[in-house]
Coordinates of C-alpha atoms and ligand atoms in Angstrom, one line a residue:
M1 CA -26.7 12.0 6.0
K2 CA -27.2 11.8 2.2
I3 CA -24.7 11.8 -0.6
T4 CA -25.4 14.8 -2.9
K5 CA -22.4 15.0 -5.3
L6 CA -19.2 13.2 -6.4
E7 CA -16.3 15.4 -7.4
P8 CA -13.3 14.0 -9.3
I9 CA -9.7 14.7 -8.2
I10 CA -6.3 13.6 -9.7
L11 CA -3.1 14.4 -7.8
H12 CA 0.4 13.7 -9.1
A13 CA 3.2 14.0 -6.5
P14 CA 6.9 13.9 -7.5
V15 CA 8.9 10.9 -6.1
T16 CA 12.2 11.2 -4.3
R17 CA 15.1 12.8 -6.3
G18 CA 12.8 13.1 -9.4
G19 CA 12.8 9.4 -10.3
I20 CA 12.9 6.0 -8.7
A21 CA 13.2 2.4 -10.1
D22 CA 12.7 -1.1 -8.9
S23 CA 13.3 -4.2 -11.0
T24 CA 10.0 -3.8 -12.9
H25 CA 8.9 -0.2 -12.6
K26 CA 10.3 3.3 -13.2
L27 CA 8.4 6.4 -12.2
T28 CA 8.8 10.1 -11.7
H29 CA 5.4 10.8 -9.9
W30 CA 3.0 9.0 -7.7
G31 CA -0.6 9.3 -8.8
A32 CA -3.7 9.6 -6.6
P33 CA -6.8 9.6 -8.7
G34 CA -9.9 9.8 -6.5
V35 CA -13.0 11.4 -5.3
A36 CA -14.6 13.9 -2.9
I37 CA -18.0 12.7 -1.9
H38 CA -20.2 15.6 -0.8
T39 CA -23.2 15.2 1.6
D40 CA -26.2 17.2 2.7
T41 CA -24.6 17.8 6.1
G42 CA -21.6 19.5 4.7
H43 CA -19.2 16.7 5.4
I44 CA -16.9 15.7 2.6
G45 CA -15.3 12.3 2.3
Y46 CA -12.0 11.8 0.4
G47 CA -10.7 8.6 -1.1
F48 CA -7.9 7.9 -3.6
S49 CA -6.3 5.0 -5.5
G50 CA -2.6 4.8 -6.0
T51 CA -1.0 4.7 -9.5
H52 CA 2.2 5.5 -11.4
A53 CA 0.7 8.9 -12.4
H54 CA -0.2 8.0 -16.0
L55 CA -2.8 10.7 -16.7
P56 CA -4.9 8.9 -19.3
T57 CA -5.2 5.8 -17.0
D58 CA -5.9 8.0 -14.0
R59 CA -8.7 9.6 -15.9
L60 CA -10.3 6.2 -16.6
I61 CA -10.3 5.4 -12.9
V62 CA -11.9 8.7 -12.1
D63 CA -14.4 8.4 -14.9
C64 CA -15.4 5.0 -13.5
I65 CA -15.9 6.5 -10.1
I66 CA -17.9 9.5 -11.2
N67 CA -19.9 8.1 -14.1
S68 CA -20.2 4.4 -13.5
F69 CA -20.6 4.2 -9.7
G70 CA -21.5 7.8 -9.0
P71 CA -25.2 7.7 -10.0
L72 CA -25.7 4.6 -7.7
L73 CA -24.5 6.6 -4.7
I74 CA -26.5 9.8 -5.0
G75 CA -29.1 10.0 -2.3
E76 CA -27.6 7.1 -0.3
D77 CA -26.5 7.3 3.4
P78 CA -22.7 7.1 3.2
Q79 CA -22.5 5.6 6.7
E80 CA -23.9 2.4 5.3
V81 CA -20.5 1.6 4.0
V82 CA -20.6 -2.2 3.8
A83 CA -24.1 -2.3 2.3
L84 CA -23.0 0.3 -0.3
W85 CA -19.8 -1.8 -1.0
E86 CA -22.0 -4.8 -1.7
K87 CA -24.4 -2.8 -3.8
L88 CA -21.6 -1.4 -6.0
H89 CA -19.7 -4.8 -6.2
K90 CA -22.9 -6.5 -7.5
Q91 CA -23.3 -4.1 -10.5
S92 CA -22.9 -6.6 -13.2
E93 CA -22.8 -4.0 -16.0
I94 CA -19.6 -2.6 -14.4
Y95 CA -18.0 -5.7 -13.1
W96 CA -18.7 -7.6 -16.4
V97 CA -15.7 -5.7 -17.9
G98 CA -13.3 -6.5 -15.0
R99 CA -13.4 -8.1 -11.6
A100 CA -9.9 -6.5 -11.1
G101 CA -8.3 -3.4 -12.6
I102 CA -9.9 -0.1 -13.0
T103 CA -13.4 -1.1 -11.7
H104 CA -11.9 -2.4 -8.5
L105 CA -9.5 0.5 -8.0
A106 CA -12.5 2.8 -8.4
L107 CA -14.5 0.9 -5.8
G108 CA -11.5 1.1 -3.5
A109 CA -11.3 4.9 -3.7
I110 CA -15.1 5.2 -3.1
D111 CA -14.9 2.8 -0.1
I112 CA -12.1 4.9 1.5
A113 CA -14.2 8.0 1.0
L114 CA -17.2 6.4 2.6
W115 CA -15.2 5.3 5.6
D116 CA -13.8 8.8 5.8
L117 CA -17.3 10.2 5.9
K118 CA -18.4 7.6 8.5
A119 CA -15.5 8.7 10.8
K120 CA -16.0 12.4 10.2
A121 CA -19.7 12.1 11.0
V122 CA -18.8 11.0 14.5
D123 CA -15.8 13.3 14.7
Q124 CA -13.4 10.4 15.3
P125 CA -10.2 9.2 13.5
L126 CA -10.9 6.1 11.6
W127 CA -8.8 3.8 13.8
K128 CA -11.0 4.6 16.8
L129 CA -14.1 3.8 14.8
L130 CA -12.6 0.5 13.7
G131 CA -11.9 -0.5 17.4
G132 CA -8.3 0.5 17.7
S133 CA -6.1 1.4 20.6
A134 CA -3.8 4.4 20.9
K135 CA -1.6 2.2 23.3
K136 CA -0.8 -0.1 20.4
K137 CA 2.6 0.6 18.8
V138 CA 2.8 0.6 15.0
E139 CA 6.4 0.5 13.8
A140 CA 7.4 2.0 10.5
Y141 CA 9.9 0.5 8.1
N142 CA 11.3 2.8 5.4
T143 CA 11.4 1.9 1.7
D144 CA 12.6 5.2 0.4
G145 CA 16.4 4.5 0.9
G146 CA 16.7 1.3 -1.1
W147 CA 15.7 2.0 -4.7
L148 CA 17.4 0.0 -7.4
N149 CA 18.5 3.1 -9.4
W150 CA 20.4 4.5 -6.3
S151 CA 24.1 3.9 -6.5
L152 CA 25.5 1.6 -3.9
E153 CA 27.1 4.6 -2.1
T154 CA 23.8 6.6 -2.1
M155 CA 21.8 3.6 -0.9
V156 CA 24.2 2.9 2.0
S157 CA 24.3 6.5 3.1
D158 CA 20.5 6.9 2.8
C159 CA 19.9 3.8 4.8
K160 CA 22.4 4.9 7.5
R161 CA 20.7 8.3 7.7
L162 CA 17.3 6.7 8.1
V163 CA 18.5 4.6 11.0
E164 CA 21.0 6.9 12.7
E165 CA 19.1 10.3 12.3
D166 CA 15.5 9.3 11.7
G167 CA 15.3 6.4 14.2
Y168 CA 14.0 3.6 11.8
R169 CA 14.9 0.1 12.9
A170 CA 14.0 -1.5 9.6
V171 CA 14.6 -0.6 5.9
K172 CA 13.8 -2.2 2.6
L173 CA 16.1 -2.7 -0.4
K174 CA 15.1 -3.4 -3.9
V175 CA 16.7 -6.4 -5.7
G176 CA 16.1 -8.1 -9.0
G177 CA 18.6 -6.2 -11.0
P178 CA 20.3 -7.6 -14.1
N179 CA 23.2 -9.1 -12.1
P180 CA 22.3 -11.2 -9.1
R181 CA 25.8 -11.0 -7.7
E182 CA 25.4 -7.2 -7.6
D183 CA 22.0 -7.6 -5.8
L184 CA 23.8 -9.7 -3.1
R185 CA 26.7 -7.2 -2.9
R186 CA 24.3 -4.3 -2.3
V187 CA 22.4 -6.2 0.4
E188 CA 25.7 -7.2 2.0
A189 CA 27.0 -3.6 2.0
V190 CA 23.9 -2.3 3.7
R191 CA 24.0 -5.1 6.3
N192 CA 27.6 -4.3 7.0
A193 CA 26.8 -0.6 7.3
L194 CA 23.8 -1.0 9.6
G195 CA 25.0 -3.8 11.8
P196 CA 23.1 -6.9 13.0
D197 CA 20.3 -5.3 14.9
I198 CA 18.5 -3.4 12.1
R199 CA 16.0 -5.4 10.1
I200 CA 16.5 -5.4 6.4
M201 CA 13.7 -6.4 4.0
T202 CA 14.3 -7.1 0.3
D203 CA 11.9 -6.8 -2.7
A204 CA 12.3 -8.3 -6.2
N205 CA 9.0 -6.9 -7.6
G206 CA 8.1 -10.1 -9.3
R207 CA 11.2 -10.2 -11.5
W208 CA 12.8 -13.6 -11.0
T209 CA 11.9 -17.0 -12.5
L210 CA 11.6 -19.8 -9.9
P211 CA 15.2 -21.1 -10.4
Q212 CA 16.6 -17.5 -10.3
A213 CA 14.7 -17.0 -7.0
I214 CA 15.8 -20.3 -5.6
Q215 CA 19.4 -19.3 -6.4
T216 CA 19.5 -15.6 -5.4
A217 CA 16.8 -15.4 -2.7
G218 CA 18.3 -18.6 -1.3
R219 CA 21.5 -16.7 -0.5
L220 CA 19.8 -13.9 1.4
V221 CA 19.8 -16.0 4.5
D222 CA 23.5 -15.2 4.8
F223 CA 22.5 -11.6 5.6
D224 CA 19.7 -12.3 8.0
I225 CA 17.0 -10.8 5.8
A226 CA 13.5 -10.3 7.3
W227 CA 11.7 -11.2 4.0
I228 CA 12.0 -11.5 0.3
E229 CA 9.0 -9.7 -1.3
E230 CA 7.4 -10.7 -4.6
P231 CA 10.3 -12.9 -5.6
I232 CA 8.5 -14.3 -8.7
Y233 CA 5.5 -13.3 -10.8
F234 CA 2.7 -11.7 -8.7
D235 CA -0.1 -14.3 -9.4
D236 CA 2.0 -17.5 -9.3
V237 CA 0.7 -19.4 -6.3
E238 CA 2.3 -22.7 -7.0
G239 CA 5.7 -21.1 -7.7
H240 CA 5.7 -19.2 -4.4
R241 CA 4.6 -22.4 -2.6
R242 CA 7.6 -24.3 -4.0
L243 CA 9.9 -21.4 -3.2
A244 CA 8.6 -21.2 0.4
Q245 CA 9.5 -24.9 0.8
T246 CA 13.0 -24.4 -0.6
I247 CA 14.5 -21.2 1.0
A248 CA 14.8 -20.2 4.6
T249 CA 14.0 -16.5 4.1
P250 CA 10.3 -15.8 4.6
I251 CA 8.2 -14.7 1.6
A252 CA 6.1 -11.5 1.5
L253 CA 3.6 -10.6 -1.1
G254 CA 0.1 -9.1 -1.8
E255 CA 0.6 -5.6 -3.2
Q256 CA -0.5 -6.8 -6.7
L257 CA -3.5 -8.9 -5.6
Y258 CA -7.0 -7.4 -6.1
M259 CA -9.3 -9.7 -4.3
A260 CA -9.6 -11.3 -0.9
S261 CA -10.1 -14.7 -2.6
Q262 CA -6.6 -14.4 -4.2
F263 CA -5.1 -13.9 -0.7
R264 CA -7.1 -17.0 0.4
D265 CA -5.4 -19.1 -2.3
F266 CA -1.8 -17.9 -1.4
I267 CA -2.4 -18.4 2.3
Q268 CA -4.0 -21.8 2.0
A269 CA -1.2 -23.0 -0.3
G270 CA 1.5 -21.9 2.3
A271 CA 2.9 -19.6 -0.4
V272 CA 3.2 -16.4 1.8
H273 CA 4.5 -15.6 5.3
Y274 CA 4.1 -11.8 5.4
V275 CA 0.7 -10.7 4.0
Q276 CA 0.8 -7.4 2.2
P277 CA -2.6 -6.2 1.1
D278 CA -3.1 -2.7 -0.1
V279 CA -6.2 -0.7 0.7
V280 CA -6.1 1.0 -2.7
R281 CA -5.8 -2.3 -4.8
L282 CA -8.2 -4.3 -2.8
A283 CA -11.6 -2.5 -2.8
G284 CA -10.9 -0.2 0.2
V285 CA -11.0 -0.7 3.9
T286 CA -13.9 -3.1 3.7
E287 CA -12.1 -5.8 1.7
F288 CA -8.8 -5.1 3.4
W289 CA -10.4 -6.0 6.7
Q290 CA -11.5 -9.4 5.3
V291 CA -7.9 -10.2 4.3
A292 CA -6.4 -9.1 7.6
D293 CA -8.9 -11.3 9.5
L294 CA -8.1 -14.2 7.2
A295 CA -4.3 -13.8 7.7
R296 CA -4.8 -13.5 11.5
S297 CA -6.6 -16.8 11.5
Y298 CA -3.5 -18.4 10.0
S299 CA -1.2 -16.6 12.5
L300 CA 0.3 -14.6 9.6
P301 CA 1.4 -11.0 10.2
V302 CA -0.1 -8.3 7.9
V303 CA 2.3 -5.7 6.7
P304 CA 0.4 -3.4 4.3
H305 CA 1.8 -2.1 1.0
V306 CA 1.3 1.7 1.0
G307 CA -0.3 2.6 -2.3
D308 CA -2.1 5.3 -0.2
M309 CA 1.3 6.5 1.0
C310 CA 0.3 5.2 4.5
Q311 CA -2.5 7.7 5.1
V312 CA -5.3 5.2 5.5
H313 CA -3.2 2.2 6.4
Q314 CA -1.9 3.9 9.6
H315 CA -5.6 3.9 10.8
I316 CA -6.1 0.2 9.9
C317 CA -2.8 -0.7 11.7
F318 CA -3.8 1.0 14.9
A319 CA -7.0 -0.9 14.8
H320 CA -6.3 -4.4 13.5
P321 CA -4.5 -7.0 15.7
A322 CA -2.7 -8.6 12.7
C323 CA -0.9 -5.3 11.8
S324 CA 2.0 -3.9 13.9
L325 CA 4.5 -3.0 11.2
L326 CA 3.8 -0.6 8.3
E327 CA 5.8 0.6 5.3
Y328 CA 6.6 4.3 5.0
I329 CA 7.1 6.2 1.8
P330 CA 6.8 10.0 1.9
W331 CA 5.6 11.0 -1.5
L332 CA 2.1 12.3 -0.8
R333 CA 2.9 14.1 2.4
D334 CA 3.1 17.6 0.9
W335 CA -0.4 17.2 -0.6
M336 CA -2.2 15.9 2.5
E337 CA -3.8 18.2 5.1
K338 CA -2.5 15.9 7.9
P339 CA 0.4 13.8 6.7
A340 CA 1.3 10.7 8.7
Q341 CA 3.7 11.4 11.5
I342 CA 6.5 9.1 12.6
V343 CA 8.6 9.7 15.7
D344 CA 11.6 7.5 16.5
G345 CA 10.5 4.9 14.0
F346 CA 6.9 4.6 15.2
Y347 CA 3.7 6.0 13.8
V348 CA 1.9 8.6 15.9
A349 CA -1.8 7.7 16.2
P350 CA -3.7 10.4 14.1
E351 CA -6.1 12.5 16.1
S352 CA -8.1 14.3 13.3
A353 CA -11.4 12.9 12.3
G354 CA -11.6 10.8 9.2
A355 CA -9.6 8.2 7.2
G356 CA -6.5 10.4 6.6
M357 CA -6.8 11.2 2.9
T358 CA -8.1 14.8 3.1
P359 CA -6.0 16.7 0.6
S360 CA -4.4 20.1 1.5
L361 CA -6.0 23.2 0.0
K362 CA -2.8 23.6 -2.1
A363 CA -3.3 20.1 -3.5
L364 CA -6.9 20.8 -4.5
T365 CA -6.3 24.2 -6.0
E366 CA -2.8 24.0 -7.6
I367 CA -2.1 20.3 -8.1
N368 CA -5.5 18.8 -9.1
K369 CA -5.2 17.8 -12.7
I370 CA -9.0 17.7 -13.3
Ligands
LIG1 MG1 6.9 -4.3 -3.1

């Protein structure tokens, strides 16, 4: 099998109720800039990054994929995924301008497309190729009921519906609003509505200073919270280490980390309990796997952040022993040929060949912004 052509794609999908917010971000659409990698056998591999649908920035990512990395892939065998990852990652002209950011997001989308091709070439879903087991259970927790711009009433009723009608046993709430007492009131209201047996996660999206986090996150223990996610600034290893030594609620983070070495630093420092790599911010499945192995060696659970809207991560979670819980957000499901399926709060192991990011015909013909 040989790579013959790279074709750019940019998808923008509307988020729930036309706009969501956490303490740090506001967005109306989720962006999926990426690539279709064509081959001489007729197989096509698809891989995407995940963004806030800012078109000029998405075009930079796609341009890096097509024009910086693309010429290095033509004629190569896409099944040599790890060797190709190493080849692209060693391109000093490209990585000179950024070991993180656009270059790394571009490599991530390419890596996903290559794994997609490798799985399609043997007509298997990616999780089987990675060594997975259909007997494994991958639980879903839902983030789409707890946005910071939802009123308290909407948030409570959304979370109740997710639990009582859709079968979820875990939901995530955004915190880090301007008034910490209001944060705690919202968490308390959901805890009271859902009862003691449903797990509740919280996420401050890097908003607090260390003393604010000590004060507010320190009180989450009263509501039996599963974790506080990104309590302080994303890259602050020492701050998270100090916080982990101070509060009883476990710390989750990783969605803003680009490299396996950054995860090593947080893990070695004892600054994280739930490790949250994202296959679209790390450079694809290849680098994600390194992080999941690392976390496993420290007995830390891996609970991915779903910048891919869970399409690829579901495969990884069925395959990797460190992953048994996976976030769910539904925004890309209308644009994927086979959107992830959840029954009674658990992912259903995908049966179609590939890595899960093949867009629907409608997405390619009507939504593609190229
Ligand atoms: Mg988060």
